[in-house]
Amino acid sequence: MRTVTIVGASLSGLYAARELRAQGFDGRLVIVGEEPHRPYDRPPLSKDFLTGRADEEQLALADADETAGLDAEWLLGVRARGLDPRGRTVLLGDGRTVSTDGVVIATGAAARRLPGDRLVGVHTLRTLEDARALRAELVRGPRRIVVIGGGFIGAETASSCAGLGHAVTVVEAAALPLVPQLGPDMAAVCAALHRRGGVELLTGTGVAGLRGTGAVTGVALSDGRTLPADIVIVGIGATPHTSWLAGSTIALHDGVLCDEGCVTALPQVVAVGDVARVGGARAEHWTSATEQPRVAVTNLLAGRTLETARTVPYFWSDQYGSRIQFAGRYRVGDTVQVTEGEATGGGPGEAGFLARYERDGHTVAVLGVDRPRAFMKARRELGRGERPRAEPAVL
């Protein structure tokens, strides 16, 4: 390959560029990014950046020396509008084309939106521009904030807003937030963090619509209630950026379909990060975005699948001063046992806890809240197929 184009100047796109150079690719490297920014870290957007503890410079994922060392052509502020695998070209929104031998798709995902969410005061939180706009409103004094969706983005944003002194209500359509990820028992424990942080959590009700003319004034719920709101934050998940691939021969289904080595049906095209459905699953987590590129690049340069991306899923979330860490795969029917600390319907104990998920006599996942050392040990054991062992409580 003489030219490789990475479409998406994202976390996974940057890691793919690093891997290409580390694995010996010394040809032309082109990185296309829809946003005008070099790759930046998204997790702090809902936490330290939103609360003012971090500035934009601290979000950068690579300094000037490293980006120069990649010897890449950065085409920023322009979106890809098509891929012609037969002609081996990437079509850009400004009319340009990039001739290429290989393609890494790293276009990520976009925040899902609600009908009517173009009202002033309605926000999503996915990009730096999103975070800038929301932070500008939060500094104007105490506001009534409604967060729609109790997932990771919604919970972290609610936590940050409450920490800034705003009155916050979280609306979650499910019976509890995070049930698909944690199961009902542990989801109930983590849901208690909202109450502990002074945030009202409304579950089991959906959103019928937004109220307001020009600017948002409230959120109408499906149970007939209306919540007054000066700011509404929509955190109802994300949709993979694949529309630009319509009409190509790349198979799409809630993401770019890949084998377990991140390779599409075309060996010269691989996909990584939030946009990639690898081996039947799409993981929107930081660790997947950083681990998949090594395997994807190996297979891209080889022209066939030599390695597979089989890692233990891992994610973390910072909420209300607590860190939630989870590794493994939960399924309905798994049993959960707290092996360290205390966890009740009232929330985690003061020293946090470690819980183990079991299926057919085997540990398949571990959850830790404010137990980083014990959790990381259990995670390593899980990766080796061992049974995580209890440790003395860390107080």
mmCIF file of C-alpha atoms in Angstrom:
data_model
loop_
_atom_site.group_PDB
_atom_site.id
_atom_site.type_symbol
_atom_site.label_atom_id
_atom_site.label_comp_id
_atom_site.label_asym_id
_atom_site.label_seq_id
_atom_site.Cartn_x
_atom_site.Cartn_y
_atom_site.Cartn_z
ATOM 1 C CA MET A 1 0.000 0.000 0.000
ATOM 2 C CA ARG A 2 1.267 3.430 -0.937
ATOM 3 C CA THR A 3 -1.597 5.499 0.528
ATOM 4 C CA VAL A 4 -3.855 4.847 3.515
ATOM 5 C CA THR A 5 -6.730 7.189 4.377
ATOM 6 C CA ILE A 6 -8.220 7.353 7.857
ATOM 7 C CA VAL A 7 -11.734 8.782 7.762
ATOM 8 C CA GLY A 8 -12.371 10.241 11.202
ATOM 9 C CA ALA A 9 -9.925 12.383 13.193
ATOM 10 C CA SER A 10 -11.100 10.699 16.375
ATOM 11 C CA LEU A 11 -9.569 8.772 19.257
ATOM 12 C CA SER A 12 -9.669 5.562 17.225
ATOM 13 C CA GLY A 13 -8.471 7.416 14.127
ATOM 14 C CA LEU A 14 -5.435 8.738 15.992
ATOM 15 C CA TYR A 15 -4.626 5.297 17.375
ATOM 16 C CA ALA A 16 -4.908 3.858 13.869
ATOM 17 C CA ALA A 17 -2.427 6.456 12.596
ATOM 18 C CA ARG A 18 -0.021 5.594 15.415
ATOM 19 C CA GLU A 19 -0.332 1.897 14.618
ATOM 20 C CA LEU A 20 0.276 2.398 10.916
ATOM 21 C CA ARG A 21 3.583 4.123 11.612
ATOM 22 C CA ALA A 22 4.512 1.740 14.431
ATOM 23 C CA GLN A 23 3.870 -1.271 12.186
ATOM 24 C CA GLY A 24 6.129 0.048 9.472
ATOM 25 C CA PHE A 25 3.832 1.812 7.040
ATOM 26 C CA ASP A 26 5.931 4.622 5.561
ATOM 27 C CA GLY A 27 3.667 5.698 2.724
ATOM 28 C CA ARG A 28 1.253 8.585 2.367
ATOM 29 C CA LEU A 29 -1.108 8.904 5.341
ATOM 30 C CA VAL A 30 -4.238 11.061 5.024
ATOM 31 C CA ILE A 31 -6.539 11.820 7.977
ATOM 32 C CA VAL A 32 -9.981 13.281 7.212
ATOM 33 C CA GLY A 33 -11.967 14.915 10.034
ATOM 34 C CA GLU A 34 -15.389 16.535 9.920
ATOM 35 C CA GLU A 35 -14.600 18.677 12.971
ATOM 36 C CA PRO A 36 -11.971 21.422 12.656
ATOM 37 C CA HIS A 37 -10.058 20.078 15.669
ATOM 38 C CA ARG A 38 -7.183 17.644 15.954
ATOM 39 C CA PRO A 39 -8.154 14.504 17.941
ATOM 40 C CA TYR A 40 -9.339 15.292 21.471
ATOM 41 C CA ASP A 41 -10.522 13.271 24.460
ATOM 42 C CA ARG A 42 -14.314 13.096 24.730
ATOM 43 C CA PRO A 43 -14.889 11.607 28.234
ATOM 44 C CA PRO A 44 -13.881 14.853 30.027
ATOM 45 C CA LEU A 45 -16.500 16.813 28.075
ATOM 46 C CA SER A 46 -19.254 15.704 30.468
ATOM 47 C CA LYS A 47 -17.053 16.055 33.550
ATOM 48 C CA ASP A 48 -13.979 18.251 34.037
ATOM 49 C CA PHE A 49 -14.463 20.380 30.929
ATOM 50 C CA LEU A 50 -18.128 21.040 31.675
ATOM 51 C CA THR A 51 -17.363 22.085 35.237
ATOM 52 C CA GLY A 52 -14.402 24.259 34.256
ATOM 53 C CA ARG A 53 -11.703 22.094 35.841
ATOM 54 C CA ALA A 54 -10.137 21.416 32.433
ATOM 55 C CA ASP A 55 -9.595 23.656 29.416
ATOM 56 C CA GLU A 56 -9.460 22.795 25.745
ATOM 57 C CA GLU A 57 -5.692 22.394 25.673
ATOM 58 C CA GLN A 58 -5.952 19.593 28.216
ATOM 59 C CA LEU A 59 -8.334 17.688 25.951
ATOM 60 C CA ALA A 60 -5.740 17.226 23.197
ATOM 61 C CA LEU A 61 -4.781 13.581 22.656
ATOM 62 C CA ALA A 62 -1.450 14.376 20.993
ATOM 63 C CA ASP A 63 0.947 17.294 21.165
ATOM 64 C CA ALA A 64 2.407 19.125 18.179
ATOM 65 C CA ASP A 65 5.570 17.030 18.162
ATOM 66 C CA GLU A 66 3.668 13.757 17.951
ATOM 67 C CA THR A 67 1.280 14.902 15.250
ATOM 68 C CA ALA A 68 4.248 16.173 13.231
ATOM 69 C CA GLY A 69 5.975 12.837 13.763
ATOM 70 C CA LEU A 70 3.057 10.995 12.192
ATOM 71 C CA ASP A 71 3.868 12.754 8.915
ATOM 72 C CA ALA A 72 0.192 12.811 7.968
ATOM 73 C CA GLU A 73 -1.903 15.077 5.772
ATOM 74 C CA TRP A 74 -4.679 16.435 7.993
ATOM 75 C CA LEU A 75 -7.850 17.378 6.098
ATOM 76 C CA LEU A 76 -9.925 18.905 8.893
ATOM 77 C CA GLY A 77 -13.274 20.668 8.833
ATOM 78 C CA VAL A 78 -14.433 18.586 5.870
ATOM 79 C CA ARG A 79 -16.661 15.530 5.912
ATOM 80 C CA ALA A 80 -16.451 12.439 3.773
ATOM 81 C CA ARG A 81 -19.468 12.062 1.514
ATOM 82 C CA GLY A 82 -18.705 8.781 -0.219
ATOM 83 C CA LEU A 83 -16.434 5.812 -0.713
ATOM 84 C CA ASP A 84 -15.721 4.248 -4.079
ATOM 85 C CA PRO A 85 -13.956 0.979 -3.283
ATOM 86 C CA ARG A 86 -13.675 0.000 -6.946
ATOM 87 C CA GLY A 87 -12.006 3.272 -7.886
ATOM 88 C CA ARG A 88 -10.256 3.318 -4.495
ATOM 89 C CA THR A 89 -11.196 6.908 -3.717
ATOM 90 C CA VAL A 90 -12.708 8.743 -0.760
ATOM 91 C CA LEU A 91 -15.077 11.507 -1.857
ATOM 92 C CA LEU A 92 -15.097 14.673 0.265
ATOM 93 C CA GLY A 93 -17.883 17.129 0.916
ATOM 94 C CA ASP A 94 -15.983 20.023 -0.644
ATOM 95 C CA GLY A 95 -15.677 18.210 -3.981
ATOM 96 C CA ARG A 96 -12.173 16.863 -3.559
ATOM 97 C CA THR A 97 -11.273 13.199 -3.862
ATOM 98 C CA VAL A 98 -8.515 11.246 -2.153
ATOM 99 C CA SER A 99 -7.053 8.330 -4.087
ATOM 100 C CA THR A 100 -6.114 5.596 -1.650
ATOM 101 C CA ASP A 101 -5.068 1.957 -1.421
ATOM 102 C CA GLY A 102 -6.454 1.330 2.049
ATOM 103 C CA VAL A 103 -9.153 2.903 4.243
ATOM 104 C CA VAL A 104 -9.658 2.967 7.999
ATOM 105 C CA ILE A 105 -13.231 3.971 8.852
ATOM 106 C CA ALA A 106 -13.212 5.775 12.209
ATOM 107 C CA THR A 107 -16.134 8.170 11.838
ATOM 108 C CA GLY A 108 -17.639 7.438 15.254
ATOM 109 C CA ALA A 109 -21.251 8.223 16.075
ATOM 110 C CA ALA A 110 -23.598 11.180 16.433
ATOM 111 C CA ALA A 111 -25.887 11.955 19.352
ATOM 112 C CA ARG A 112 -29.487 10.925 18.818
ATOM 113 C CA ARG A 113 -31.894 13.835 18.788
ATOM 114 C CA LEU A 114 -35.531 14.412 19.744
ATOM 115 C CA PRO A 115 -38.206 16.065 17.585
ATOM 116 C CA GLY A 116 -38.277 19.751 18.434
ATOM 117 C CA ASP A 117 -34.868 19.795 20.040
ATOM 118 C CA ARG A 118 -33.798 22.778 17.944
ATOM 119 C CA LEU A 119 -35.281 25.035 20.629
ATOM 120 C CA VAL A 120 -32.840 27.331 22.391
ATOM 121 C CA GLY A 121 -31.700 25.698 25.603
ATOM 122 C CA VAL A 122 -31.826 22.118 24.284
ATOM 123 C CA HIS A 123 -28.443 20.400 24.106
ATOM 124 C CA THR A 124 -26.747 17.157 23.248
ATOM 125 C CA LEU A 125 -23.238 16.406 24.480
ATOM 126 C CA ARG A 126 -21.021 14.608 22.003
ATOM 127 C CA THR A 127 -18.585 17.128 20.518
ATOM 128 C CA LEU A 128 -16.413 19.945 21.765
ATOM 129 C CA GLU A 129 -18.847 22.446 20.223
ATOM 130 C CA ASP A 130 -21.680 20.804 22.177
ATOM 131 C CA ALA A 131 -19.729 21.113 25.411
ATOM 132 C CA ARG A 132 -18.776 24.729 24.728
ATOM 133 C CA ALA A 133 -22.405 25.699 24.160
ATOM 134 C CA LEU A 134 -23.659 23.934 27.280
ATOM 135 C CA ARG A 135 -20.881 25.288 29.493
ATOM 136 C CA ALA A 136 -21.682 28.819 28.358
ATOM 137 C CA GLU A 137 -25.255 28.404 29.602
ATOM 138 C CA LEU A 138 -24.315 26.769 32.894
ATOM 139 C CA VAL A 139 -22.251 29.752 34.050
ATOM 140 C CA ARG A 140 -25.235 32.111 33.862
ATOM 141 C CA GLY A 141 -26.503 31.197 37.314
ATOM 142 C CA PRO A 142 -28.773 28.529 38.820
ATOM 143 C CA ARG A 143 -31.041 26.921 36.245
ATOM 144 C CA ARG A 144 -33.705 24.212 36.161
ATOM 145 C CA ILE A 145 -32.177 21.374 34.171
ATOM 146 C CA VAL A 146 -33.851 18.244 32.828
ATOM 147 C CA VAL A 147 -31.603 15.459 31.572
ATOM 148 C CA ILE A 148 -33.369 13.006 29.262
ATOM 149 C CA GLY A 149 -31.715 9.606 29.543
ATOM 150 C CA GLY A 150 -29.983 8.060 32.544
ATOM 151 C CA GLY A 151 -27.131 6.345 30.671
ATOM 152 C CA PHE A 152 -23.481 7.218 31.122
ATOM 153 C CA ILE A 153 -23.559 10.578 29.334
ATOM 154 C CA GLY A 154 -26.807 11.590 31.019
ATOM 155 C CA ALA A 155 -25.658 10.547 34.485
ATOM 156 C CA GLU A 156 -22.240 12.176 34.182
ATOM 157 C CA THR A 157 -23.731 15.409 32.857
ATOM 158 C CA ALA A 158 -26.361 15.446 35.595
ATOM 159 C CA SER A 159 -23.619 14.953 38.164
ATOM 160 C CA SER A 160 -21.607 17.864 36.765
ATOM 161 C CA CYS A 161 -24.633 20.170 36.630
ATOM 162 C CA ALA A 162 -25.617 19.312 40.200
ATOM 163 C CA GLY A 163 -22.056 19.986 41.321
ATOM 164 C CA LEU A 164 -22.335 23.464 39.816
ATOM 165 C CA GLY A 165 -25.421 24.187 41.932
ATOM 166 C CA HIS A 166 -28.199 23.642 39.414
ATOM 167 C CA ALA A 167 -31.522 21.921 40.145
ATOM 168 C CA VAL A 168 -31.393 18.712 38.105
ATOM 169 C CA THR A 169 -33.975 16.070 37.197
ATOM 170 C CA VAL A 170 -33.070 12.937 35.236
ATOM 171 C CA VAL A 171 -35.825 11.240 33.211
ATOM 172 C CA GLU A 172 -35.265 7.585 32.320
ATOM 173 C CA ALA A 173 -37.801 5.566 30.313
ATOM 174 C CA ALA A 174 -36.637 2.228 31.744
ATOM 175 C CA ALA A 175 -37.387 1.050 35.269
ATOM 176 C CA LEU A 176 -33.760 1.837 36.179
ATOM 177 C CA PRO A 177 -30.800 3.386 34.379
ATOM 178 C CA LEU A 178 -28.009 1.070 33.171
ATOM 179 C CA VAL A 179 -29.975 -2.173 33.523
ATOM 180 C CA PRO A 180 -28.689 -3.566 30.175
ATOM 181 C CA GLN A 181 -25.096 -2.998 31.278
ATOM 182 C CA LEU A 182 -25.249 -3.866 34.991
ATOM 183 C CA GLY A 183 -28.409 -5.906 35.589
ATOM 184 C CA PRO A 184 -31.276 -4.805 37.870
ATOM 185 C CA ASP A 185 -29.616 -5.360 41.260
ATOM 186 C CA MET A 186 -26.450 -3.383 40.614
ATOM 187 C CA ALA A 187 -28.311 -0.807 38.516
ATOM 188 C CA ALA A 188 -30.458 -0.071 41.587
ATOM 189 C CA VAL A 189 -27.328 0.422 43.684
ATOM 190 C CA CYS A 190 -25.811 2.837 41.182
ATOM 191 C CA ALA A 191 -29.123 4.670 40.676
ATOM 192 C CA ALA A 192 -28.969 5.630 44.333
ATOM 193 C CA LEU A 193 -25.982 7.843 43.497
ATOM 194 C CA HIS A 194 -28.398 10.297 41.854
ATOM 195 C CA ARG A 195 -30.367 10.730 45.068
ATOM 196 C CA ARG A 196 -27.161 10.956 47.063
ATOM 197 C CA GLY A 197 -26.035 13.756 44.755
ATOM 198 C CA GLY A 198 -29.251 15.722 45.223
ATOM 199 C CA VAL A 199 -30.665 14.893 41.774
ATOM 200 C CA GLU A 200 -34.266 13.801 41.244
ATOM 201 C CA LEU A 201 -34.510 10.577 39.241
ATOM 202 C CA LEU A 202 -37.796 9.813 37.446
ATOM 203 C CA THR A 203 -37.942 6.311 35.970
ATOM 204 C CA GLY A 204 -40.473 4.305 33.995
ATOM 205 C CA THR A 205 -41.744 7.267 31.999
ATOM 206 C CA GLY A 206 -40.870 8.545 28.556
ATOM 207 C CA VAL A 207 -40.869 11.990 26.976
ATOM 208 C CA ALA A 208 -43.905 13.058 24.973
ATOM 209 C CA GLY A 209 -42.359 16.284 23.720
ATOM 210 C CA LEU A 210 -40.605 19.534 24.495
ATOM 211 C CA ARG A 211 -42.458 22.728 25.358
ATOM 212 C CA GLY A 212 -41.566 26.247 24.385
ATOM 213 C CA THR A 213 -41.630 28.780 21.575
ATOM 214 C CA GLY A 214 -38.157 29.738 20.482
ATOM 215 C CA ALA A 215 -36.643 28.643 23.791
ATOM 216 C CA VAL A 216 -37.430 25.526 25.774
ATOM 217 C CA THR A 217 -39.643 25.971 28.837
ATOM 218 C CA GLY A 218 -40.484 22.415 29.808
ATOM 219 C CA VAL A 219 -40.495 18.700 29.113
ATOM 220 C CA ALA A 220 -43.837 16.913 28.681
ATOM 221 C CA LEU A 221 -43.735 13.354 30.001
ATOM 222 C CA SER A 222 -45.710 10.392 28.686
ATOM 223 C CA ASP A 223 -47.525 10.100 32.033
ATOM 224 C CA GLY A 224 -49.080 13.553 31.578
ATOM 225 C CA ARG A 225 -46.747 15.584 33.770
ATOM 226 C CA THR A 226 -44.741 18.554 32.519
ATOM 227 C CA LEU A 227 -41.382 19.408 34.066
ATOM 228 C CA PRO A 228 -40.361 23.070 33.943
ATOM 229 C CA ALA A 229 -36.937 23.483 32.378
ATOM 230 C CA ASP A 230 -34.536 26.265 31.458
ATOM 231 C CA ILE A 231 -32.053 23.776 29.987
ATOM 232 C CA VAL A 232 -32.709 20.316 28.546
ATOM 233 C CA ILE A 233 -29.896 17.861 27.892
ATOM 234 C CA VAL A 234 -30.713 14.933 25.603
ATOM 235 C CA GLY A 235 -28.666 11.835 26.323
ATOM 236 C CA ILE A 236 -30.521 9.022 24.576
ATOM 237 C CA GLY A 237 -27.656 7.270 22.856
ATOM 238 C CA ALA A 238 -25.801 7.659 19.583
ATOM 239 C CA THR A 239 -26.160 6.646 15.950
ATOM 240 C CA PRO A 240 -23.073 5.465 14.043
ATOM 241 C CA HIS A 241 -21.825 7.787 11.300
ATOM 242 C CA THR A 242 -22.428 5.584 8.256
ATOM 243 C CA SER A 243 -24.639 7.680 5.974
ATOM 244 C CA TRP A 244 -21.621 8.675 3.876
ATOM 245 C CA LEU A 245 -21.139 4.987 2.989
ATOM 246 C CA ALA A 246 -24.603 4.591 1.445
ATOM 247 C CA GLY A 247 -24.265 3.286 -2.093
ATOM 248 C CA SER A 248 -20.895 1.690 -1.476
ATOM 249 C CA THR A 249 -20.414 -2.058 -1.213
ATOM 250 C CA ILE A 250 -19.679 -1.804 2.522
ATOM 251 C CA ALA A 251 -22.277 -3.761 4.543
ATOM 252 C CA LEU A 252 -24.073 -1.640 7.133
ATOM 253 C CA HIS A 253 -26.333 -2.541 10.050
ATOM 254 C CA ASP A 254 -26.176 -0.211 13.058
ATOM 255 C CA GLY A 255 -22.551 0.364 12.146
ATOM 256 C CA VAL A 256 -20.010 -0.986 9.686
ATOM 257 C CA LEU A 257 -20.146 -4.781 9.652
ATOM 258 C CA CYS A 258 -16.736 -6.323 10.275
ATOM 259 C CA ASP A 259 -15.328 -9.704 11.139
ATOM 260 C CA GLU A 260 -13.573 -10.201 14.492
ATOM 261 C CA GLY A 261 -10.464 -8.619 13.030
ATOM 262 C CA CYS A 262 -12.218 -5.305 12.206
ATOM 263 C CA VAL A 263 -12.084 -6.156 8.477
ATOM 264 C CA THR A 264 -15.068 -5.452 6.217
ATOM 265 C CA ALA A 265 -16.030 -7.567 3.216
ATOM 266 C CA LEU A 266 -13.323 -5.611 1.389
ATOM 267 C CA PRO A 267 -9.857 -6.476 2.768
ATOM 268 C CA GLN A 268 -8.554 -2.996 1.973
ATOM 269 C CA VAL A 269 -11.189 -1.418 4.240
ATOM 270 C CA VAL A 270 -11.281 -1.795 8.041
ATOM 271 C CA ALA A 271 -13.356 -0.052 10.709
ATOM 272 C CA VAL A 272 -12.611 0.845 14.329
ATOM 273 C CA GLY A 273 -14.243 2.587 17.278
ATOM 274 C CA ASP A 274 -17.887 3.527 17.798
ATOM 275 C CA VAL A 275 -18.796 3.047 14.129
ATOM 276 C CA ALA A 276 -17.515 -0.535 13.899
ATOM 277 C CA ARG A 277 -19.693 -3.599 14.503
ATOM 278 C CA VAL A 278 -16.946 -6.109 15.177
ATOM 279 C CA GLY A 279 -17.935 -9.761 15.246
ATOM 280 C CA GLY A 280 -21.592 -8.834 15.682
ATOM 281 C CA ALA A 281 -21.206 -6.250 18.458
ATOM 282 C CA ARG A 282 -20.649 -2.491 18.527
ATOM 283 C CA ALA A 283 -18.930 -1.149 21.660
ATOM 284 C CA GLU A 284 -19.030 2.605 22.345
ATOM 285 C CA HIS A 285 -16.232 2.651 24.884
ATOM 286 C CA TRP A 286 -12.833 4.320 25.118
ATOM 287 C CA THR A 287 -11.008 1.019 25.528
ATOM 288 C CA SER A 288 -12.475 -0.474 22.351
ATOM 289 C CA ALA A 289 -11.471 2.615 20.395
ATOM 290 C CA THR A 290 -7.877 2.276 21.600
ATOM 291 C CA GLU A 291 -7.507 -1.516 21.354
ATOM 292 C CA GLN A 292 -9.139 -2.251 17.990
ATOM 293 C CA PRO A 293 -6.743 -0.175 15.814
ATOM 294 C CA ARG A 294 -3.733 -2.432 16.446
ATOM 295 C CA VAL A 295 -5.561 -5.493 15.125
ATOM 296 C CA ALA A 296 -7.281 -3.567 12.321
ATOM 297 C CA VAL A 297 -4.013 -2.113 11.026
ATOM 298 C CA THR A 298 -2.238 -5.474 11.194
ATOM 299 C CA ASN A 299 -4.963 -7.008 9.050
ATOM 300 C CA LEU A 300 -5.170 -4.029 6.688
ATOM 301 C CA LEU A 301 -1.462 -4.153 5.924
ATOM 302 C CA ALA A 302 -1.595 -7.938 5.491
ATOM 303 C CA GLY A 303 -4.590 -7.773 3.159
ATOM 304 C CA ARG A 304 -6.437 -10.432 5.169
ATOM 305 C CA THR A 305 -7.499 -11.235 8.711
ATOM 306 C CA LEU A 306 -4.513 -12.499 10.695
ATOM 307 C CA GLU A 307 -5.544 -11.357 14.182
ATOM 308 C CA THR A 308 -8.815 -10.892 16.009
ATOM 309 C CA ALA A 309 -9.872 -8.227 18.512
ATOM 310 C CA ARG A 310 -10.927 -10.431 21.394
ATOM 311 C CA THR A 311 -10.559 -8.358 24.523
ATOM 312 C CA VAL A 312 -12.596 -8.264 27.715
ATOM 313 C CA PRO A 313 -15.010 -5.298 27.426
ATOM 314 C CA TYR A 314 -14.269 -2.568 29.955
ATOM 315 C CA PHE A 315 -15.811 0.802 30.750
ATOM 316 C CA TRP A 316 -15.861 3.316 33.552
ATOM 317 C CA SER A 317 -18.000 6.265 34.563
ATOM 318 C CA ASP A 318 -17.470 9.080 37.087
ATOM 319 C CA GLN A 319 -20.679 10.152 38.840
ATOM 320 C CA TYR A 320 -21.256 12.214 41.986
ATOM 321 C CA GLY A 321 -17.699 11.742 43.215
ATOM 322 C CA SER A 322 -17.738 7.969 42.676
ATOM 323 C CA ARG A 323 -16.022 5.908 39.989
ATOM 324 C CA ILE A 324 -17.974 3.013 38.488
ATOM 325 C CA GLN A 325 -15.841 0.389 36.709
ATOM 326 C CA PHE A 326 -17.140 -2.658 34.856
ATOM 327 C CA ALA A 327 -15.382 -5.412 32.918
ATOM 328 C CA GLY A 328 -16.870 -8.425 31.146
ATOM 329 C CA ARG A 329 -20.268 -9.210 29.678
ATOM 330 C CA TYR A 330 -23.511 -9.280 31.652
ATOM 331 C CA ARG A 331 -26.461 -11.376 30.485
ATOM 332 C CA VAL A 332 -29.952 -11.724 31.920
ATOM 333 C CA GLY A 333 -29.896 -14.595 34.392
ATOM 334 C CA ASP A 334 -26.362 -14.029 35.669
ATOM 335 C CA THR A 335 -26.043 -14.138 39.450
ATOM 336 C CA VAL A 336 -24.324 -11.270 41.253
ATOM 337 C CA GLN A 337 -22.427 -11.463 44.524
ATOM 338 C CA VAL A 338 -20.799 -8.593 46.403
ATOM 339 C CA THR A 339 -17.401 -9.919 47.473
ATOM 340 C CA GLU A 340 -15.984 -6.765 49.065
ATOM 341 C CA GLY A 341 -17.532 -3.750 50.713
ATOM 342 C CA GLU A 342 -21.238 -3.046 50.867
ATOM 343 C CA ALA A 343 -23.927 -2.395 48.260
ATOM 344 C CA THR A 344 -27.610 -1.904 49.055
ATOM 345 C CA GLY A 345 -30.654 -0.227 47.557
ATOM 346 C CA GLY A 346 -29.443 2.881 49.330
ATOM 347 C CA GLY A 347 -26.272 2.869 47.250
ATOM 348 C CA PRO A 348 -22.651 1.869 47.698
ATOM 349 C CA GLY A 349 -21.164 1.778 51.186
ATOM 350 C CA GLU A 350 -18.736 4.497 52.216
ATOM 351 C CA ALA A 351 -15.770 2.386 51.097
ATOM 352 C CA GLY A 352 -17.429 1.259 47.863
ATOM 353 C CA PHE A 353 -17.729 -2.358 46.799
ATOM 354 C CA LEU A 354 -16.652 -5.060 44.378
ATOM 355 C CA ALA A 355 -19.204 -7.421 42.838
ATOM 356 C CA ARG A 356 -18.752 -10.562 40.780
ATOM 357 C CA TYR A 357 -21.156 -11.805 38.070
ATOM 358 C CA GLU A 358 -21.336 -15.573 37.580
ATOM 359 C CA ARG A 359 -22.781 -17.819 34.885
ATOM 360 C CA ASP A 360 -22.627 -21.630 34.887
ATOM 361 C CA GLY A 361 -20.131 -21.531 37.723
ATOM 362 C CA HIS A 362 -17.755 -19.121 35.975
ATOM 363 C CA THR A 363 -17.058 -15.448 36.620
ATOM 364 C CA VAL A 364 -18.054 -13.487 33.521
ATOM 365 C CA ALA A 365 -17.912 -9.883 34.751
ATOM 366 C CA VAL A 366 -16.840 -7.701 37.669
ATOM 367 C CA LEU A 367 -18.172 -4.357 38.891
ATOM 368 C CA GLY A 368 -16.361 -1.984 41.184
ATOM 369 C CA VAL A 369 -17.479 1.276 42.746
ATOM 370 C CA ASP A 370 -14.690 3.238 44.439
ATOM 371 C CA ARG A 371 -12.518 0.109 44.661
ATOM 372 C CA PRO A 372 -9.941 0.777 41.912
ATOM 373 C CA ARG A 373 -7.145 -1.470 43.189
ATOM 374 C CA ALA A 374 -9.377 -4.458 43.893
ATOM 375 C CA PHE A 375 -11.214 -3.955 40.616
ATOM 376 C CA MET A 376 -8.087 -3.810 38.472
ATOM 377 C CA LYS A 377 -6.821 -7.024 40.044
ATOM 378 C CA ALA A 378 -10.174 -8.708 39.410
ATOM 379 C CA ARG A 379 -10.155 -7.407 35.845
ATOM 380 C CA ARG A 380 -6.737 -8.915 35.193
ATOM 381 C CA GLU A 381 -7.875 -12.249 36.595
ATOM 382 C CA LEU A 382 -10.996 -12.086 34.447
ATOM 383 C CA GLY A 383 -8.850 -11.529 31.373
ATOM 384 C CA ARG A 384 -6.834 -14.631 32.254
ATOM 385 C CA GLY A 385 -9.964 -16.643 32.850
ATOM 386 C CA GLU A 386 -9.373 -16.800 36.603
ATOM 387 C CA ARG A 387 -11.908 -16.365 39.384
ATOM 388 C CA PRO A 388 -11.472 -12.923 41.005
ATOM 389 C CA ARG A 389 -10.616 -13.357 44.683
ATOM 390 C CA ALA A 390 -11.806 -11.211 47.561
ATOM 391 C CA GLU A 391 -9.312 -8.838 49.174
ATOM 392 C CA PRO A 392 -9.415 -7.061 52.535
ATOM 393 C CA ALA A 393 -11.429 -3.889 52.329
ATOM 394 C CA VAL A 394 -9.480 -0.767 51.429
ATOM 395 C CA LEU A 395 -10.681 1.968 53.750
#
